[in-house]
């Protein structure tokens, strides 16, 4: 059974850093593409970043240079390092998985972890 | 950047048909995916590549895509269909994923 479990969310001050984790089971993260999607309170879904099986990474413009997506194949875990956090980064962050084909849908999602950026 | 436009809300009586649109420039040339999100839950894929259903999604849920509009159709609507629905495409020119703004389906 495929499972994605996010962790690492919490309250952080503006300008601070946080690292989110997404532990995967039932499949191999390195064989599929993995994404982070966020949802601000009361708002819609916003794609944040993707890492493909080959290691290529892409980011939405608003987080480029501040966020870094990575994975640890030995731990079968996806990460999102978030630096220089802003109030507008406050959201529930979901990790999602799709098969290793460009344009494929996000077949599986985690339950999300809440990040709150506030002083 | 590529933009997807959805109506904020759609209302339908039980047993009737709900149609949720997703507009985008020449969206008919892209593969469209649809997600259902119930309050407090993670999104769930309900339609992929315009009109394919994942296992477990009932046949009364269908999709179409042509020209500048993709449509999610839910026939014989039930109270349990009440949720937010999002369309999604992959923009190959930027290697970015794009979501529509979401549509809240209300069952009257």
CSV table of C-alpha atoms in Angstrom, one decimal:
chain,number,residue,atom,x,y,z
A,1,UNK,CA,0.0,0.0,0.0
A,2,UNK,CA,1.3,3.4,-1.0
A,3,UNK,CA,1.7,5.9,1.9
A,4,UNK,CA,3.1,9.4,2.2
A,5,UNK,CA,3.5,10.9,5.6
A,6,UNK,CA,4.6,14.5,6.0
A,7,UNK,CA,6.2,16.0,9.0
A,8,UNK,CA,8.3,19.1,10.1
A,9,UNK,CA,5.6,21.8,9.9
A,10,UNK,CA,5.2,24.3,12.7
A,11,UNK,CA,5.4,28.0,13.7
A,12,UNK,CA,8.4,29.9,12.4
A,13,UNK,CA,9.2,33.6,12.4
A,14,UNK,CA,9.5,35.6,9.1
A,15,UNK,CA,13.0,35.1,7.7
A,16,UNK,CA,13.4,31.7,9.4
A,17,UNK,CA,13.9,28.3,8.0
A,18,UNK,CA,12.1,24.9,8.2
A,19,UNK,CA,12.6,21.5,6.6
A,20,UNK,CA,9.7,19.4,5.7
A,21,UNK,CA,9.9,15.6,5.3
A,22,UNK,CA,7.7,13.2,3.4
A,23,UNK,CA,8.3,9.5,4.3
A,24,UNK,CA,7.2,7.2,1.6
A,25,UNK,CA,6.3,3.5,1.8
A,26,UNK,CA,4.9,1.1,-0.8
A,27,UNK,CA,7.0,2.5,-3.6
A,28,UNK,CA,10.5,3.9,-4.3
A,29,UNK,CA,10.7,7.7,-4.4
A,30,UNK,CA,13.7,7.7,-6.7
A,31,UNK,CA,11.7,5.8,-9.4
A,32,UNK,CA,8.8,8.3,-9.5
A,33,UNK,CA,8.5,12.0,-9.6
A,34,UNK,CA,7.7,13.7,-6.3
A,35,UNK,CA,6.1,17.1,-5.8
A,36,UNK,CA,5.2,19.6,-3.1
A,37,UNK,CA,1.9,21.3,-3.3
A,38,UNK,CA,0.7,23.9,-0.8
A,39,UNK,CA,-2.7,25.3,0.2
A,40,UNK,CA,-3.0,28.6,2.1
A,41,UNK,CA,-5.8,28.8,4.6
A,42,UNK,CA,-9.1,29.0,2.7
A,43,UNK,CA,-7.4,29.1,-0.6
A,44,UNK,CA,-6.8,26.8,-3.5
A,45,UNK,CA,-4.0,24.4,-4.4
A,46,UNK,CA,-0.6,25.8,-5.5
A,47,UNK,CA,2.1,23.7,-7.0
A,48,UNK,CA,5.5,24.4,-5.3
A,49,UNK,CA,8.2,22.1,-6.6
A,50,UNK,CA,9.0,18.8,-8.3
A,51,UNK,CA,11.9,16.4,-8.4
A,52,UNK,CA,12.0,13.9,-11.2
A,53,UNK,CA,13.5,10.4,-11.1
A,54,UNK,CA,16.6,11.6,-12.9
A,55,UNK,CA,17.1,14.3,-10.3
A,56,UNK,CA,16.0,17.4,-12.2
A,57,UNK,CA,14.2,19.9,-10.0
A,58,UNK,CA,11.8,22.8,-10.8
A,59,UNK,CA,10.1,25.5,-8.6
A,60,UNK,CA,7.3,27.9,-8.8
A,61,UNK,CA,8.7,31.4,-9.3
A,62,UNK,CA,7.7,32.7,-5.8
A,63,UNK,CA,9.9,30.1,-4.0
A,64,UNK,CA,12.8,29.9,-6.4
A,65,UNK,CA,16.1,30.6,-4.6
A,66,UNK,CA,14.5,30.1,-1.2
A,67,UNK,CA,13.2,26.5,-1.3
A,68,UNK,CA,15.1,23.4,-2.2
A,69,UNK,CA,13.6,20.0,-2.9
A,70,UNK,CA,15.6,16.9,-2.4
A,71,UNK,CA,15.3,13.2,-1.6
A,72,UNK,CA,17.2,10.6,0.4
A,73,UNK,CA,17.0,7.3,-1.5
A,74,UNK,CA,18.3,5.3,1.5
A,75,UNK,CA,15.5,6.6,3.7
A,76,UNK,CA,12.9,6.7,0.8
A,77,UNK,CA,12.1,10.2,1.9
A,78,UNK,CA,11.4,13.5,0.2
A,79,UNK,CA,12.4,16.9,1.7
A,80,UNK,CA,11.6,20.5,1.2
A,81,UNK,CA,14.1,22.9,2.7
A,82,UNK,CA,12.5,26.3,3.2
A,83,UNK,CA,14.6,29.4,3.9
A,84,UNK,CA,13.8,33.1,4.1
A,85,UNK,CA,10.2,32.3,5.0
A,86,UNK,CA,7.5,34.9,4.5
A,87,UNK,CA,4.0,35.3,5.8
A,88,UNK,CA,2.7,34.3,2.4
A,89,UNK,CA,4.3,30.9,2.7
A,90,UNK,CA,1.8,30.0,5.4
A,91,UNK,CA,0.0,27.0,4.2
A,92,UNK,CA,-0.6,23.3,4.5
A,93,UNK,CA,2.1,21.6,2.5
A,94,UNK,CA,1.3,18.3,0.8
A,95,UNK,CA,3.7,15.9,-0.8
A,96,UNK,CA,2.4,14.1,-3.9
A,97,UNK,CA,3.7,11.3,-6.1
A,98,UNK,CA,3.2,10.5,-9.8
A,99,UNK,CA,4.6,7.9,-12.1
A,100,UNK,CA,7.9,8.8,-13.8
A,101,UNK,CA,6.3,10.3,-16.9
A,102,UNK,CA,6.2,14.0,-17.6
A,103,UNK,CA,2.6,15.3,-17.3
A,104,UNK,CA,1.4,12.3,-15.4
A,105,UNK,CA,-1.1,13.1,-12.6
A,106,UNK,CA,-0.4,13.1,-8.9
A,107,UNK,CA,-1.7,9.6,-8.0
A,108,UNK,CA,-1.0,9.8,-4.3
A,109,UNK,CA,-1.0,12.5,-1.7
A,110,UNK,CA,0.1,12.8,1.9
A,111,UNK,CA,-2.2,14.2,4.6
A,112,UNK,CA,-0.3,17.5,4.8
A,113,UNK,CA,1.7,19.4,7.3
A,114,UNK,CA,0.9,23.0,8.4
A,115,UNK,CA,3.5,25.7,8.2
A,116,UNK,CA,2.7,29.0,9.9
A,117,UNK,CA,5.0,32.0,9.3
A,118,UNK,CA,4.3,34.6,11.9
A,119,UNK,CA,6.0,36.8,14.5
B,1,UNK,CA,2.7,31.5,-17.4
B,2,UNK,CA,-0.2,29.3,-18.2
B,3,UNK,CA,-3.5,30.1,-16.4
B,4,UNK,CA,-6.5,27.9,-15.7
B,5,UNK,CA,-9.8,29.5,-14.9
B,6,UNK,CA,-12.6,27.8,-12.9
B,7,UNK,CA,-15.9,29.1,-11.7
B,8,UNK,CA,-15.8,29.6,-7.9
B,9,UNK,CA,-19.0,27.7,-7.3
B,10,UNK,CA,-21.5,25.4,-8.8
B,11,UNK,CA,-24.8,24.3,-7.2
B,12,UNK,CA,-26.9,21.4,-8.2
B,13,UNK,CA,-29.8,19.4,-6.8
B,14,UNK,CA,-29.4,15.8,-5.9
B,15,UNK,CA,-29.9,13.4,-8.8
B,16,UNK,CA,-29.1,16.1,-11.4
B,17,UNK,CA,-25.9,16.6,-13.4
B,18,UNK,CA,-23.1,19.0,-12.3
B,19,UNK,CA,-20.7,20.4,-14.9
B,20,UNK,CA,-17.5,22.1,-13.7
B,21,UNK,CA,-15.5,23.9,-16.4
B,22,UNK,CA,-11.8,24.7,-16.6
B,23,UNK,CA,-10.7,27.3,-19.1
B,24,UNK,CA,-7.2,27.7,-20.6
B,25,UNK,CA,-5.6,28.8,-23.8
B,26,UNK,CA,-5.8,25.7,-26.2
B,27,UNK,CA,-6.3,23.5,-23.2
B,28,UNK,CA,-7.5,20.8,-25.6
B,29,UNK,CA,-3.9,20.2,-26.6
B,30,UNK,CA,-3.0,19.3,-23.0
B,31,UNK,CA,-3.8,16.4,-20.7
B,32,UNK,CA,-6.1,17.6,-17.9
B,33,UNK,CA,-6.4,16.0,-14.5
B,34,UNK,CA,-9.1,16.6,-11.9
B,35,UNK,CA,-9.0,16.4,-8.1
B,36,UNK,CA,-11.7,16.3,-5.5
B,37,UNK,CA,-10.9,17.7,-2.0
B,38,UNK,CA,-13.3,17.4,0.8
B,39,UNK,CA,-13.0,19.7,3.9
B,40,UNK,CA,-10.0,18.9,6.0
B,41,UNK,CA,-8.7,16.2,3.6
B,42,UNK,CA,-6.0,15.8,1.0
B,43,UNK,CA,-7.0,16.0,-2.7
B,44,UNK,CA,-7.9,12.8,-4.4
B,45,UNK,CA,-7.5,12.2,-8.2
B,46,UNK,CA,-10.9,11.6,-9.8
B,47,UNK,CA,-10.1,12.0,-13.6
B,48,UNK,CA,-6.7,11.9,-15.4
B,49,UNK,CA,-5.7,12.6,-18.9
B,50,UNK,CA,-9.0,14.3,-19.7
B,51,UNK,CA,-11.4,11.4,-19.2
B,52,UNK,CA,-9.8,8.4,-17.6
B,53,UNK,CA,-11.0,7.3,-14.1
B,54,UNK,CA,-8.8,5.8,-11.4
B,55,UNK,CA,-10.0,2.6,-9.8
B,56,UNK,CA,-12.7,3.3,-7.3
B,57,UNK,CA,-14.1,6.4,-9.0
B,58,UNK,CA,-17.7,5.7,-10.1
B,59,UNK,CA,-18.7,5.8,-13.8
B,60,UNK,CA,-21.0,8.8,-13.2
B,61,UNK,CA,-17.8,10.9,-13.0
B,62,UNK,CA,-16.5,11.8,-16.4
B,63,UNK,CA,-14.4,14.4,-18.2
B,64,UNK,CA,-14.0,16.0,-21.6
B,65,UNK,CA,-11.5,18.4,-23.1
B,66,UNK,CA,-11.6,20.4,-26.3
B,67,UNK,CA,-10.6,23.8,-27.6
B,68,UNK,CA,-10.2,26.2,-24.7
B,69,UNK,CA,-12.4,24.3,-22.1
B,70,UNK,CA,-12.1,21.1,-20.1
B,71,UNK,CA,-15.2,19.9,-18.3
B,72,UNK,CA,-15.7,17.6,-15.3
B,73,UNK,CA,-19.2,16.1,-15.3
B,74,UNK,CA,-20.8,14.4,-12.4
B,75,UNK,CA,-24.1,12.7,-13.1
B,76,UNK,CA,-26.7,11.7,-10.6
B,77,UNK,CA,-25.1,14.0,-8.0
B,78,UNK,CA,-25.2,12.8,-4.4
B,79,UNK,CA,-24.6,14.6,-1.1
B,80,UNK,CA,-21.2,12.9,-0.9
B,81,UNK,CA,-20.1,14.7,-4.0
B,82,UNK,CA,-20.1,18.0,-2.2
B,83,UNK,CA,-16.4,19.2,-2.3
B,84,UNK,CA,-13.9,21.4,-3.9
B,85,UNK,CA,-12.7,20.4,-7.4
B,86,UNK,CA,-9.5,21.4,-9.0
B,87,UNK,CA,-8.3,21.0,-12.6
B,88,UNK,CA,-4.6,20.6,-13.3
B,89,UNK,CA,-2.3,20.6,-16.3
B,90,UNK,CA,1.4,20.3,-16.9
B,91,UNK,CA,2.9,23.3,-18.8
B,92,UNK,CA,5.7,21.7,-20.8
B,93,UNK,CA,7.1,25.0,-21.9
B,94,UNK,CA,8.1,25.8,-18.3
B,95,UNK,CA,8.1,22.4,-16.7
B,96,UNK,CA,5.6,23.7,-14.2
B,97,UNK,CA,2.4,22.3,-12.9
B,98,UNK,CA,-0.6,24.5,-12.9
B,99,UNK,CA,-3.8,24.2,-10.9
B,100,UNK,CA,-7.1,26.0,-11.5
B,101,UNK,CA,-8.5,28.1,-8.7
B,102,UNK,CA,-10.9,25.5,-7.7
B,103,UNK,CA,-14.7,25.1,-7.8
B,104,UNK,CA,-16.9,24.5,-4.7
B,105,UNK,CA,-19.7,22.1,-5.6
B,106,UNK,CA,-22.7,22.5,-3.5
B,107,UNK,CA,-25.5,19.9,-3.4
B,108,UNK,CA,-28.7,21.7,-2.7
